[in-house]
GROMACS .gro file of C-alpha atoms in nm:
model
  197
    1MET     CA    1   6.351   6.394   4.717
    2ALA     CA    2   6.722   6.387   4.626
    3ASP     CA    3   6.910   6.055   4.648
    4ALA     CA    4   7.199   6.016   4.894
    5TRP     CA    5   7.349   5.765   4.649
    6MET     CA    6   7.389   5.880   4.288
    7PRO     CA    7   7.150   5.674   4.074
    8GLY     CA    8   7.306   5.429   3.829
    9VAL     CA    9   7.666   5.439   3.955
   10ARG     CA   10   7.880   5.164   4.106
   11CYS     CA   11   7.889   5.154   4.486
   12ILE     CA   12   8.222   5.074   4.653
   13ARG     CA   13   8.127   5.147   5.010
   14GLY     CA   14   8.387   5.310   5.233
   15GLU     CA   15   8.436   5.145   5.570
   16THR     CA   16   8.474   5.482   5.739
   17ASP     CA   17   8.351   5.834   5.680
   18GLY     CA   18   8.422   6.179   5.822
   19GLY     CA   19   8.116   6.179   6.046
   20GLN     CA   20   7.813   6.403   6.061
   21LEU     CA   21   7.821   6.723   5.861
   22GLY     CA   22   7.833   7.045   6.062
   23GLY     CA   23   7.586   7.261   5.869
   24GLY     CA   24   7.627   7.578   5.667
   25ALA     CA   25   7.644   7.645   5.295
   26PRO     CA   26   7.676   7.332   5.076
   27ARG     CA   27   7.989   7.291   4.863
   28VAL     CA   28   8.158   7.060   4.613
   29VAL     CA   29   8.535   7.007   4.603
   30TRP     CA   30   8.683   6.860   4.283
   31LEU     CA   31   9.013   6.681   4.358
   32THR     CA   32   9.256   6.550   4.098
   33LEU     CA   33   9.392   6.217   4.219
   34GLY     CA   34   9.723   6.238   4.031
   35ALA     CA   35   9.636   5.923   3.836
   36ASP     CA   36   9.640   5.857   3.463
   37PRO     CA   37   9.287   5.744   3.367
   38THR     CA   38   9.434   5.527   3.091
   39VAL     CA   39   9.637   5.332   3.350
   40ILE     CA   40   9.423   5.312   3.667
   41SER     CA   41   9.053   5.230   3.683
   42VAL     CA   42   8.785   5.400   3.890
   43CYS     CA   43   8.739   5.074   4.082
   44SER     CA   44   9.111   5.049   4.168
   45ALA     CA   45   9.132   5.414   4.274
   46ALA     CA   46   8.818   5.384   4.488
   47GLN     CA   47   8.944   5.066   4.655
   48ARG     CA   48   9.277   5.234   4.732
   49LEU     CA   49   9.106   5.535   4.893
   50VAL     CA   50   8.881   5.306   5.099
   51GLN     CA   51   9.178   5.092   5.203
   52GLU     CA   52   9.366   5.402   5.323
   53ASP     CA   53   9.059   5.538   5.511
   54ARG     CA   54   9.047   5.856   5.301
   55PRO     CA   55   8.738   5.806   5.084
   56CYS     CA   56   8.585   6.091   4.891
   57HIS     CA   57   8.220   6.072   4.780
   58LEU     CA   58   8.273   6.000   4.411
   59VAL     CA   59   8.563   5.878   4.199
   60TRP     CA   60   8.516   5.977   3.834
   61ASP     CA   61   8.698   5.897   3.510
   62PRO     CA   62   8.629   6.185   3.268
   63LEU     CA   63   8.752   5.978   2.970
   64THR     CA   64   8.506   5.690   3.009
   65GLY     CA   65   8.237   5.838   3.233
   66ASP     CA   66   8.288   5.557   3.484
   67ILE     CA   67   8.185   5.667   3.835
   68ALA     CA   68   8.199   5.495   4.173
   69GLN     CA   69   8.042   5.625   4.491
   70LEU     CA   70   8.216   5.551   4.820
   71LEU     CA   71   8.002   5.745   5.069
   72PRO     CA   72   7.646   5.878   5.084
   73ILE     CA   73   7.630   6.251   5.017
   74VAL     CA   74   7.484   6.315   5.364
   75ARG     CA   75   7.803   6.200   5.545
   76ALA     CA   76   8.138   6.380   5.551
   77GLY     CA   77   8.419   6.252   5.332
   78CYS     CA   78   8.780   6.205   5.442
   79ALA     CA   79   8.979   6.336   5.144
   80LEU     CA   80   9.030   6.699   5.247
   81GLY     CA   81   9.345   6.759   5.446
   82ALA     CA   82   9.494   6.432   5.319
   83PRO     CA   83   9.725   6.399   5.019
   84GLU     CA   84   9.522   6.385   4.699
   85ASN     CA   85   9.766   6.171   4.505
   86ILE     CA   86   9.644   5.812   4.476
   87ASP     CA   87  10.003   5.681   4.498
   88TYR     CA   88  10.053   5.823   4.845
   89SER     CA   89  10.203   5.600   5.115
   90PRO     CA   90   9.939   5.505   5.375
   91ASP     CA   91  10.189   5.491   5.663
   92LEU     CA   92  10.242   5.865   5.621
   93LEU     CA   93   9.872   5.954   5.647
   94SER     CA   94   9.745   6.161   5.935
   95HIS     CA   95   9.525   5.968   6.178
   96ARG     CA   96   9.323   6.281   6.259
   97GLN     CA   97   9.054   6.393   6.016
   98PRO     CA   98   9.056   6.770   5.964
   99GLY     CA   99   8.729   6.946   6.052
  100VAL     CA  100   8.717   7.094   5.702
  101ASN     CA  101   8.566   6.763   5.582
  102ARG     CA  102   8.255   6.831   5.792
  103GLU     CA  103   8.196   7.196   5.700
  104GLY     CA  104   7.871   7.272   5.519
  105ARG     CA  105   7.527   7.118   5.500
  106LEU     CA  106   7.697   6.911   5.230
  107CYS     CA  107   8.069   6.895   5.147
  108VAL     CA  108   8.082   6.669   4.841
  109GLN     CA  109   8.431   6.550   4.751
  110ILE     CA  110   8.481   6.429   4.394
  111GLY     CA  111   8.809   6.254   4.313
  112VAL     CA  112   8.889   6.283   3.942
  113LEU     CA  113   9.125   6.041   3.769
  114ALA     CA  114   9.354   6.306   3.627
  115SER     CA  115   9.679   6.484   3.691
  116PRO     CA  116   9.702   6.843   3.817
  117ARG     CA  117   9.961   6.898   3.541
  118GLU     CA  118   9.714   6.811   3.265
  119PRO     CA  119   9.371   6.960   3.339
  120PHE     CA  120   9.094   6.704   3.311
  121THR     CA  121   8.880   6.982   3.166
  122SER     CA  122   9.069   6.935   2.839
  123TYR     CA  123   8.915   6.584   2.823
  124GLN     CA  124   8.567   6.502   2.695
  125MET     CA  125   8.435   6.493   3.054
  126ILE     CA  126   8.198   6.203   2.988
  127GLY     CA  127   7.951   6.166   3.274
  128LEU     CA  128   7.980   6.526   3.389
  129SER     CA  129   7.616   6.610   3.312
  130GLU     CA  130   7.499   6.319   3.530
  131ILE     CA  131   7.718   6.432   3.820
  132LEU     CA  132   7.599   6.792   3.789
  133ALA     CA  133   7.235   6.684   3.769
  134TRP     CA  134   7.276   6.483   4.090
  135LEU     CA  135   7.446   6.779   4.263
  136ASP     CA  136   7.171   7.011   4.133
  137SER     CA  137   6.910   6.785   4.295
  138TRP     CA  138   7.075   6.874   4.628
  139GLN     CA  139   7.057   7.248   4.542
  140ILE     CA  140   7.431   7.308   4.562
  141PRO     CA  141   7.520   7.637   4.391
  142ARG     CA  142   7.738   7.592   4.084
  143ARG     CA  143   7.940   7.905   4.146
  144TRP     CA  144   8.170   7.961   4.436
  145PRO     CA  145   8.048   8.295   4.573
  146ALA     CA  146   8.397   8.401   4.678
  147GLY     CA  147   8.495   8.440   4.311
  148ALA     CA  148   8.797   8.317   4.121
  149PRO     CA  149   9.112   8.242   4.316
  150ALA     CA  150   9.441   8.421   4.270
  151PRO     CA  151   9.646   8.270   3.985
  152TYR     CA  152   9.864   8.090   4.237
  153ARG     CA  153   9.832   8.079   4.612
  154THR     CA  154  10.120   8.274   4.762
  155ALA     CA  155  10.262   8.191   5.102
  156GLY     CA  156  10.178   8.535   5.243
  157ARG     CA  157   9.816   8.539   5.131
  158LYS     CA  158   9.574   8.491   5.418
  159ARG     CA  159   9.289   8.243   5.363
  160SER     CA  160   8.938   8.350   5.452
  161ARG     CA  161   8.713   8.107   5.638
  162ALA     CA  162   8.424   8.348   5.574
  163LEU     CA  163   8.461   8.303   5.198
  164TRP     CA  164   8.491   7.924   5.237
  165ALA     CA  165   8.168   7.927   5.438
  166LEU     CA  166   7.974   8.066   5.140
  167GLY     CA  167   7.986   7.725   4.965
  168GLY     CA  168   7.954   7.630   4.597
  169HIS     CA  169   8.185   7.440   4.357
  170PHE     CA  170   8.560   7.478   4.369
  171GLY     CA  171   8.883   7.289   4.319
  172GLY     CA  172   9.116   7.158   4.585
  173PRO     CA  173   9.449   7.321   4.665
  174ALA     CA  174   9.490   7.443   4.307
  175PRO     CA  175   9.214   7.579   4.083
  176ILE     CA  176   9.084   7.348   3.814
  177ARG     CA  177   9.106   7.523   3.478
  178LEU     CA  178   8.801   7.513   3.253
  179GLY     CA  179   8.955   7.658   2.940
  180GLN     CA  180   8.995   8.021   3.041
  181ARG     CA  181   8.786   7.974   3.354
  182THR     CA  182   8.833   7.789   3.680
  183ALA     CA  183   8.607   7.552   3.869
  184HIS     CA  184   8.528   7.851   4.088
  185GLU     CA  185   8.342   7.996   3.790
  186ILE     CA  186   8.167   7.672   3.699
  187GLN     CA  187   7.826   7.831   3.644
  188VAL     CA  188   7.945   8.071   3.376
  189ALA     CA  189   8.184   7.840   3.190
  190PRO     CA  190   7.995   7.760   2.867
  191SER     CA  191   8.189   7.440   2.800
  192PHE     CA  192   8.109   7.315   3.149
  193SER     CA  193   7.737   7.377   3.170
  194VAL     CA  194   7.489   7.093   3.189
  195ALA     CA  195   7.320   7.208   2.869
  196ALA     CA  196   7.648   7.201   2.676
  197VAL     CA  197   7.760   6.859   2.796
   0.00000   0.00000   0.00000
């Protein structure tokens, strides 16, 4: 049986969650928190997200491998539809949680201490194999079936809820680069496979 709490990681329990998950294909969303991992700790980032009622499931530092879990995997997170940046002002946060947080049998939200300007995939990614093994135990596909995103989302491009419903791993608003690949192609990126980590 898979564990709702990732074994061996620090627990900083969120006071709120996004509610019961709605069912459908499981997915993982990797969010960069706009934080320098050499300046802010996993504990500080997790406490800030909990304090602002926008916890994701995991907060991960790819430089040290430090991980904190804020919510059990079987409950919806609150990070989607809210600003990802950790330095966001809480008085400007929406008080309504978007339904996108509850889509899927699982919708795992992983906040990464990194900046969207400097891909965390250029780091060592310490602890990645443990995260992927835990996600594998929940049978979440490593590849987003909808394929790689366009190089940059254009304003006129229509988003497809049908493709979102297929599940898998993918980045937040912008694709996460894995060398020449994106998080959407996580299964086929040799430098990002469990065996290579």
